[in-house]
Coordinates of C-alpha atoms in Angstrom, one line a residue:
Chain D
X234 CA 0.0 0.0 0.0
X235 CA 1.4 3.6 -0.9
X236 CA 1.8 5.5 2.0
X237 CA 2.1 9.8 1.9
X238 CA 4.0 11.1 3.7
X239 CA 3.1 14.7 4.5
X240 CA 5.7 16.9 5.0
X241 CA 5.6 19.4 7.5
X242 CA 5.6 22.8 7.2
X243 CA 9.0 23.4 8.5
X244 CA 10.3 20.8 6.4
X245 CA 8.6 22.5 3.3
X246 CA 10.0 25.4 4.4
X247 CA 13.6 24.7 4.8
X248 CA 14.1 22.9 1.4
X249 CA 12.6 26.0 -0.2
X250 CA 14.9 27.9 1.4
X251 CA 18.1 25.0 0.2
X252 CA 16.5 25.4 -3.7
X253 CA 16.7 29.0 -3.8
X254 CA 12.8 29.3 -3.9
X255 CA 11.8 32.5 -2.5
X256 CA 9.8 32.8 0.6
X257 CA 6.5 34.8 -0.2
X258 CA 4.1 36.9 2.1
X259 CA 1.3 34.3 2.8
X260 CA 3.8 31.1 2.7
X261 CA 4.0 29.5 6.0
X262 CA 7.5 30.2 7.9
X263 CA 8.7 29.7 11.6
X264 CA 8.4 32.9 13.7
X265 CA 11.9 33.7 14.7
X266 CA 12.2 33.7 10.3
X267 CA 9.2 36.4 10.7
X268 CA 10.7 38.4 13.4
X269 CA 14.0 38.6 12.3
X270 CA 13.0 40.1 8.7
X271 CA 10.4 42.6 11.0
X272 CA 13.4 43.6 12.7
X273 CA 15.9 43.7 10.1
X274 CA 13.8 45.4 7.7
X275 CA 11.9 48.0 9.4
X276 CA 15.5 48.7 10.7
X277 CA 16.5 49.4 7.7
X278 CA 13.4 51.5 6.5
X279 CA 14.0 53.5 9.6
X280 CA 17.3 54.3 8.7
X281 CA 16.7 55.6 5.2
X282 CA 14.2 57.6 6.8
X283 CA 16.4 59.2 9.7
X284 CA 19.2 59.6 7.4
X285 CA 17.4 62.4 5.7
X286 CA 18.2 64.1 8.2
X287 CA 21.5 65.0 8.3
X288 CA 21.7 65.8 4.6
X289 CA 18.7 68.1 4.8
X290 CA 20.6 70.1 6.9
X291 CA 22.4 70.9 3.4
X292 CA 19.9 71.1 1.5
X293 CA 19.7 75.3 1.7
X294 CA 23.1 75.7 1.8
X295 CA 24.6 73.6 -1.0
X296 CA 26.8 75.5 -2.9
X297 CA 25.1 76.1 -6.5
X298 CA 21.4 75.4 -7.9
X299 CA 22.8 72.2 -9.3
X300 CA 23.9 70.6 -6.0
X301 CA 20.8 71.9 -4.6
X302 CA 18.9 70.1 -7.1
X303 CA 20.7 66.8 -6.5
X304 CA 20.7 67.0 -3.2
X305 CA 17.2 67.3 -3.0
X306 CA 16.4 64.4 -5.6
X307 CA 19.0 62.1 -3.0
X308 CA 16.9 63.1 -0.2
X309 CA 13.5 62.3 -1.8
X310 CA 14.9 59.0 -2.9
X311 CA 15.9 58.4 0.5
X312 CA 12.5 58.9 1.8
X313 CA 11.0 56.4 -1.3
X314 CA 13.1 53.9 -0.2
X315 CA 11.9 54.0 3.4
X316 CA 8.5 53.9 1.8
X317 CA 10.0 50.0 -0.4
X318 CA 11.0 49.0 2.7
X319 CA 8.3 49.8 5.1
X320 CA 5.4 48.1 2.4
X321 CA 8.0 44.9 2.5
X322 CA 8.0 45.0 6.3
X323 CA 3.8 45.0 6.5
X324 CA 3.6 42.2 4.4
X325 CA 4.6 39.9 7.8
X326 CA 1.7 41.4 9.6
X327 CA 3.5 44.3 11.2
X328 CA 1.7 48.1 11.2
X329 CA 3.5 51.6 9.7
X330 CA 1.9 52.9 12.8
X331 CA 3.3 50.2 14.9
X332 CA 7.0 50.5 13.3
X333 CA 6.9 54.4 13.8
X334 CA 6.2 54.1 17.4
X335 CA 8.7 51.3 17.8
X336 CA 11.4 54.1 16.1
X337 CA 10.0 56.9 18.4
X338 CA 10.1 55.0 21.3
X339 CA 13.5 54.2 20.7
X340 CA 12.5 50.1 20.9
X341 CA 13.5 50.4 17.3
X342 CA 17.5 50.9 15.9
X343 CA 18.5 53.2 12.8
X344 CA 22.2 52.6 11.6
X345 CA 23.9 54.5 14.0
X346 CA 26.5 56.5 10.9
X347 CA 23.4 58.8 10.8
X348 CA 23.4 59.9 14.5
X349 CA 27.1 61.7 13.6
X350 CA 26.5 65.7 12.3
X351 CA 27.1 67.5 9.2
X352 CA 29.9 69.7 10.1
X353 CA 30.5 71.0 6.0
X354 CA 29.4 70.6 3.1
X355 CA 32.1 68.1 2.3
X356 CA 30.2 65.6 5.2
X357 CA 27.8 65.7 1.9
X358 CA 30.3 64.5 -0.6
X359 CA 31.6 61.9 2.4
X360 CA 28.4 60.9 3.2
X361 CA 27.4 59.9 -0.4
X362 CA 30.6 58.2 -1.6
X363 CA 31.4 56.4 1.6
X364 CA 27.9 55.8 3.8
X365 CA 26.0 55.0 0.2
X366 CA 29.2 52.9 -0.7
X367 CA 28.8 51.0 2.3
X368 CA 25.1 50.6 2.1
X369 CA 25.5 49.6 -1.5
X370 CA 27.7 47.0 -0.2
X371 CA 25.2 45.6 2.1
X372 CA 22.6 45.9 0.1
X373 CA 23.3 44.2 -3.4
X374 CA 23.9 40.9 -1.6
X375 CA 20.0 41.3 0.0
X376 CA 18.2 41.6 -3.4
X377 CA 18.7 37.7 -3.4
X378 CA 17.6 37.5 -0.2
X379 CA 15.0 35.2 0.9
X380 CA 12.2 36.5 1.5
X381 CA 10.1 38.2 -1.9
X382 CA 9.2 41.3 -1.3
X383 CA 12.3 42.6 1.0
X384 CA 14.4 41.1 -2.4
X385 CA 12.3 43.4 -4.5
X386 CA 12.5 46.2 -2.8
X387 CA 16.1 46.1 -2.4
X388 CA 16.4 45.5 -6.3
X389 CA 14.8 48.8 -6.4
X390 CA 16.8 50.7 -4.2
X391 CA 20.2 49.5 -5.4
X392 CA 19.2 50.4 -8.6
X393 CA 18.7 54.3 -7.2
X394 CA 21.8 53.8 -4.5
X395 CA 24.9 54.0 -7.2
X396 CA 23.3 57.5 -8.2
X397 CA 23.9 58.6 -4.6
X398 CA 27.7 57.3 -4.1
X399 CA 28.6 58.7 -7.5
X400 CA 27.5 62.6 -6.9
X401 CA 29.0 61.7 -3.4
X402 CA 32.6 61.3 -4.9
X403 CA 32.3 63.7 -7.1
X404 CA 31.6 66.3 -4.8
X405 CA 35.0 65.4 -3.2
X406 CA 37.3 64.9 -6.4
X407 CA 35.5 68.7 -7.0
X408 CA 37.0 69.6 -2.9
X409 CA 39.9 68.0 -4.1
X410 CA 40.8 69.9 -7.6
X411 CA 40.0 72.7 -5.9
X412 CA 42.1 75.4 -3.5
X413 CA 44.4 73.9 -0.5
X414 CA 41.7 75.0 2.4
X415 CA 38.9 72.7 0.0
X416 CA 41.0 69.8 -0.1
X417 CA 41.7 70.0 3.7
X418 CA 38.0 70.2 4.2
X419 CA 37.5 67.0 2.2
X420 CA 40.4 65.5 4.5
X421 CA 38.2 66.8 7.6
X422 CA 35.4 65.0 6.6
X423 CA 36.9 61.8 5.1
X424 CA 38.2 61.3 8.6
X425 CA 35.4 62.3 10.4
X426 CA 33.3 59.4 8.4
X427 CA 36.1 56.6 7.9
X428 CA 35.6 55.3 11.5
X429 CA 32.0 55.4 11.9
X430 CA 31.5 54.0 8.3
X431 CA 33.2 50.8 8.9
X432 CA 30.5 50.5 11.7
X433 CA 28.0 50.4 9.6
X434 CA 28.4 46.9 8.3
X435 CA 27.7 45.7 12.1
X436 CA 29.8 44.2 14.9
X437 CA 32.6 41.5 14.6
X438 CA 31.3 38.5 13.7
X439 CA 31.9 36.7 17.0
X440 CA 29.9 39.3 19.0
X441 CA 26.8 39.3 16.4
X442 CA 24.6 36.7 17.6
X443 CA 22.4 36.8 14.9
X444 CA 24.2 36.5 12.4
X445 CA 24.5 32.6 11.8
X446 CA 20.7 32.3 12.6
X447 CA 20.3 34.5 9.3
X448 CA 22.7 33.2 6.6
X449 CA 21.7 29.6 7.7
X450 CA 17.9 31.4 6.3
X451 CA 19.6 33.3 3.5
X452 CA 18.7 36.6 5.0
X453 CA 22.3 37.5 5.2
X454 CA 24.4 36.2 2.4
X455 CA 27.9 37.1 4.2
X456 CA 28.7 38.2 7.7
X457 CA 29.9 41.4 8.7
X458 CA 33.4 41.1 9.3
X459 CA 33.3 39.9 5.4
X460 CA 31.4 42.7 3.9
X461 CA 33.8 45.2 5.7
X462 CA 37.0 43.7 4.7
X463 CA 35.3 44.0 0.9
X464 CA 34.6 47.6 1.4
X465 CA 38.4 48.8 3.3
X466 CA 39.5 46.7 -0.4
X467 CA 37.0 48.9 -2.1
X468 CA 37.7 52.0 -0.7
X469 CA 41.5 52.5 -0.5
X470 CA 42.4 52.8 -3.9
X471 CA 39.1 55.5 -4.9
X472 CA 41.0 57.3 -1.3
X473 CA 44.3 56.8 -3.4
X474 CA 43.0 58.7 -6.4
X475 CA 41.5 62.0 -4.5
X476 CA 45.2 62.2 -3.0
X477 CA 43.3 61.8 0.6
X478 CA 44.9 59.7 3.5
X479 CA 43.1 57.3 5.0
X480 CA 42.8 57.7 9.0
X481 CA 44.0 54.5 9.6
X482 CA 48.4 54.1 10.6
X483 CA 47.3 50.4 10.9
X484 CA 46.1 50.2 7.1
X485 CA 48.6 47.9 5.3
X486 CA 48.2 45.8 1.8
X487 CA 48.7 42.5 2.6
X488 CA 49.8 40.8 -0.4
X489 CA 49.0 36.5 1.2
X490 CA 45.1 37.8 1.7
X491 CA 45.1 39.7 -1.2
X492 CA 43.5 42.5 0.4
X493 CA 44.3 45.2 3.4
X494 CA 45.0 44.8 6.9
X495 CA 42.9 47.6 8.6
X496 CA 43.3 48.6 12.2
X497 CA 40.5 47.8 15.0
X498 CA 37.3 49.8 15.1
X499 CA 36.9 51.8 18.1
X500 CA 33.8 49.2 19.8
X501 CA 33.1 51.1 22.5
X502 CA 32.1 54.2 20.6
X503 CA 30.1 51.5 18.8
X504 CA 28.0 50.5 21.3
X505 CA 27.7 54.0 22.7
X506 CA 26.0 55.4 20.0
X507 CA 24.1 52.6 19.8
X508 CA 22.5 53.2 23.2
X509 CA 21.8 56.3 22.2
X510 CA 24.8 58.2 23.4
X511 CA 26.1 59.6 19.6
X512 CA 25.9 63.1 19.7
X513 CA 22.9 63.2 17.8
X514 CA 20.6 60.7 18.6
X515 CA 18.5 62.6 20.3
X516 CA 17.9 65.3 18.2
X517 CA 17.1 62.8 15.3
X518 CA 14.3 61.2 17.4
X519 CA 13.0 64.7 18.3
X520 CA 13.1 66.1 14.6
X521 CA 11.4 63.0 14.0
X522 CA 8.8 62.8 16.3
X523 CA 8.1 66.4 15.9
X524 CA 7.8 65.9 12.2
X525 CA 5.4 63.2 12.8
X526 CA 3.4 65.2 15.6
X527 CA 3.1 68.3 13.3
X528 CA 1.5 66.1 10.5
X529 CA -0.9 64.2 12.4
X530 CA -3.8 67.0 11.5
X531 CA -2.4 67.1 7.8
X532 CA -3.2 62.7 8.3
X533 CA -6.5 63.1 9.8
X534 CA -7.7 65.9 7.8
X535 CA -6.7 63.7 4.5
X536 CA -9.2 60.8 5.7
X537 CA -12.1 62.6 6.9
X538 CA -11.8 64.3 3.6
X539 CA -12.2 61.2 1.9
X540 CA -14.9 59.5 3.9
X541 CA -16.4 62.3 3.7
X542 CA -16.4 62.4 -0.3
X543 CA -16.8 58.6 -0.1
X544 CA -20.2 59.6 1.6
X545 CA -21.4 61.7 -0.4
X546 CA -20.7 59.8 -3.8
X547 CA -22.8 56.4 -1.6
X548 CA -25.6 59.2 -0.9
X549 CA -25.7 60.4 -5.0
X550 CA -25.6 56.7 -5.9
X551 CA -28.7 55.9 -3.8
X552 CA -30.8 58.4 -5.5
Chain S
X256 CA -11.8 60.2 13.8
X257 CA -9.3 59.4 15.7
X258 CA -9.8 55.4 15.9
X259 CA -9.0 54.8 12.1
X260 CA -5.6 57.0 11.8
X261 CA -3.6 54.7 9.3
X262 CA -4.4 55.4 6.0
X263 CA -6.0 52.4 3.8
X264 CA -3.5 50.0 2.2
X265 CA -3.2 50.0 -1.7
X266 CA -1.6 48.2 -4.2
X267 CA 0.1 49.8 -7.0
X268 CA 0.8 48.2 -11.0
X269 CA 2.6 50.4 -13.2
X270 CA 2.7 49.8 -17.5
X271 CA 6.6 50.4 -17.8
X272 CA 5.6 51.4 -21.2
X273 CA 2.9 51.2 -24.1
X274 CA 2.1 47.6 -25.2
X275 CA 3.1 46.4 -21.8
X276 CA 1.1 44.9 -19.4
X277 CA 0.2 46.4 -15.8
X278 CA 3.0 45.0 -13.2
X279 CA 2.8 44.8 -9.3
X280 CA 5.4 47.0 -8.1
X281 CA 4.4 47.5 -4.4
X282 CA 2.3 49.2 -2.0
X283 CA 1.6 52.4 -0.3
X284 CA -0.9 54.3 1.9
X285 CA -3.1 57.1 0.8
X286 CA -6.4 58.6 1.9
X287 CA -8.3 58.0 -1.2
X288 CA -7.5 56.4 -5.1
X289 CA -6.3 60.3 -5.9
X290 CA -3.7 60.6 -3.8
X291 CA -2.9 57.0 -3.9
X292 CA -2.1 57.7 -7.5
X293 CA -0.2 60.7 -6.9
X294 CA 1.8 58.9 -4.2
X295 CA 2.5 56.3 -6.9
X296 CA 4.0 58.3 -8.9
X297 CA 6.5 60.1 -6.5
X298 CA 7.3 56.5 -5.0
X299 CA 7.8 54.4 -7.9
X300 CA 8.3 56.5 -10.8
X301 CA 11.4 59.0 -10.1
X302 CA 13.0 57.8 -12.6
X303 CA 10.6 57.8 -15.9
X304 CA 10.0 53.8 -14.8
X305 CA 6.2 54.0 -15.7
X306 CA 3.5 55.8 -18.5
X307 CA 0.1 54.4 -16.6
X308 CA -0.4 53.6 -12.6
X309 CA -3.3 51.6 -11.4
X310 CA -4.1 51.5 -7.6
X311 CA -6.3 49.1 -6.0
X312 CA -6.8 48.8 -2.1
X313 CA -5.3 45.9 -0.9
X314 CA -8.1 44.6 0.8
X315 CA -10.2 44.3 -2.5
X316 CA -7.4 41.5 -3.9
X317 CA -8.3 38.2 -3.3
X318 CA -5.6 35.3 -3.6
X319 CA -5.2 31.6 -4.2
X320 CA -4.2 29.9 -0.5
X321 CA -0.4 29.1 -0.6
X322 CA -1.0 25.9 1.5
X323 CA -3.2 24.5 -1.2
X324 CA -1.4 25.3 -4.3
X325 CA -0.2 21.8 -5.0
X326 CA -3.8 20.5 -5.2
X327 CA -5.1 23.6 -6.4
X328 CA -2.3 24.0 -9.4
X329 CA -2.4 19.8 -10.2
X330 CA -5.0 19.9 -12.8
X331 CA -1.8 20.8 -15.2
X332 CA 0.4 18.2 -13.8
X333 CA -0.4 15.3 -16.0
X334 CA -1.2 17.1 -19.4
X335 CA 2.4 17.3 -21.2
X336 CA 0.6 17.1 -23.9
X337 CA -0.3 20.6 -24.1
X338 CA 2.9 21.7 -24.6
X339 CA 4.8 21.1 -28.5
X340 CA 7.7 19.5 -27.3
X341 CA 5.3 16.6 -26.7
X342 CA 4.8 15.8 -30.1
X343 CA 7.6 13.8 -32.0
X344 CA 8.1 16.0 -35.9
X345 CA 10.5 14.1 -38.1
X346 CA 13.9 16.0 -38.9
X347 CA 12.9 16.5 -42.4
X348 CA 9.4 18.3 -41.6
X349 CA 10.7 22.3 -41.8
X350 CA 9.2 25.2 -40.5
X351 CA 6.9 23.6 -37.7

């Protein structure tokens, strides 16, 4: 007699996962799978969204039309790819209104590179070529992530992201070309970002506890400590070519890894900014929160409008 | 008022160009079709990526149930022969 045997979920689950088959929305998946990618994700929409924030700051001060222009168009991209990433994070059942209050409260992280200021207008030019480098670097591995619609969105963004690290470098070869005091103020800010950008890609892979969890479940496709060794490889030689020095005595090519040795990040600071000791955090939360209080009559006015309308076209119908 | 305060969900299909079909690109929240529409367009179309948006509110799509899509999809399991490859053409027959 044949006998079926029915898989179980978890089982159908996992060898999707081993074949490459993407999870979708409504598949069944365990629920540490479903929190990590609410964490990870909204995370990551919160951080496009904060990180508006210190480049606005330049927005009215950029030094011609043009940068104005792009500047703008960076920032507004910025805030669409919150948007890409906040739609991927409700389809696991999560709320916008839930993930704002989680960011608000301060239950919910942002990469911590955007609680540092913008002392100059080269932080811009820093900002784009080496915090979008280092996002890009991160990111392009996720669009074959594993879950659908966090893939798809970060198709999109990368897409929009290599827009933002080029006008980013070349607002610093321009500080670069340019007279003795602009170079020095790209060297300000190139060391001013250097430390805090090699952050970004997370804590060494011994002390980041979720990070085997996630590449066994093809969220993360390489660890940390990988995607920063990739990026210090990236990085030196574009340094190299603007004539800048690296803040690093430590940074050495080492010819048996083919690729540099890099000195330690600074951890502490790390985690200090991380518990919301930078020396912005709090005014991003505020600017934030404020922003959000200040709309919620804009919100509400918006709906009634429409139920109102929605009303009236019910009561016309009817006749 | 102040019970309902998200906006509805909606779903939004952009026609990359003429003679293209309408393709799921994501969602967003809006107050009504209008401003979903105008949303649309400042979230998914920045960069000329679109010449028509639909929106629909989420909650008006109705899908096939995941779980079941083995029995539901296995009335095309056992019919190869509705594809050509099925059927055996000798190597002199051209043009077929």
């Amino acid at each position: 007699m044949e006998t079926i045997v029915e898989k179980s979920l978890e089982e159908q689950f996992e060898e999707k996962i081993a074949n490459e088959i993407r999870i979708e929305p409504k598949d069944w998946m365990p629920e540490q799978y479903r929190k990590t990618l609410v964490r990870q994700i909204s995370q990551h929409a919160h951080s496009e969204i904060v990180g508006m924030l210190p480049e606005g700051n330049w927005i009215t001060r950029a030094p011609s039309l043009k940068r104005k222009a792009i500047l703008l168009s960076k920032v507004q991209d910025e805030a669409g790819h919150g948007l890409y990433l906040y739609s991927a994070a409700e389809t696991l059942g999560t709320s916008r209104d839930q993930m704002i209050n989680d960011l608000h409260s301060g239950k919910a992280k942002y990469s911590s590179i955007f609680n540092y200021p913008t002392l100059s207008w080269a932080d811009i030019g820093a900002i784009g070529w080496l915090v979008d480098g280092a996002a890009i670097m991160n990111q392009v591995p996720l669009c074959r992530t594993s879950y659908g619609p966090y893939a798809r969105a970060m198709v999109r963004v990368c897409k929009e992201e290599s827009f933002h690290q080029r006008q980013g470098f070349e607002i610093m070869m321009s500080l670069c070309n340019g007279a003795p005091a602009q170079k020095q103020m790209a060297q300000e800010a190139f060391n001013r970002w250097w430390w805090p950008t090699l952050m970004m890609f997370g804590p060494k892979d011994e002390e980041s506890p979720n990070t085997e969890q996630s590449m066994r479940w093809k969220i993360k496709r390489f660890t940390n400590d990988e995607l920063r060794q990739r990026f210090v490889d990236m990085m030196v030689p574009q340094a190299e070519f603007l004539g800048l020095t690296v803040p690093d005595k430590d940074l050495k090519w080492n010819e048996a890894k083919n690729g540099y040795d890099f000195g330690d990040v600074d951890w502490e600071e790390f985690w200090n900014v991380v518990k919301g000791n930078g020396p912005c955090n709090k005014d991003r939360i505020n600017a934030r929160v404020k922003a959000h209080e200040e709309g919620a009559w804009v919100r509400e006015a918006a709906l009634a409008h429409a139920q109102k309308r929605a009303q009236r076209e019910a009561a016309d119908q009817a006749k | 008022m102040s019970h309902q305060k998200e906006w509805p969900l909606w779903e939004v299909f952009i026609r990359s160009k003429q003679g293209l079909d309408h393709k799921h690109v994501g969602s967003l929240h809006a107050a009504d079709a209008e401003m979903a529409i105008q949303n649309a367009r400042d979230v998914y179309t920045r960069r000329m990526e679109g010449v028509s948006i639909w929106v629909v509110e989420s909650r008006n799509i109705h899908a096939s149930n995941p779980d079941e899509s083995a029995a539901f999809f296995d009335p095309a399991n056992d019919k190869v022969y509705r594809h050509p490859t099925f059927y055996e053409v000798p190597a002199e027959i051209k043009n077929m």
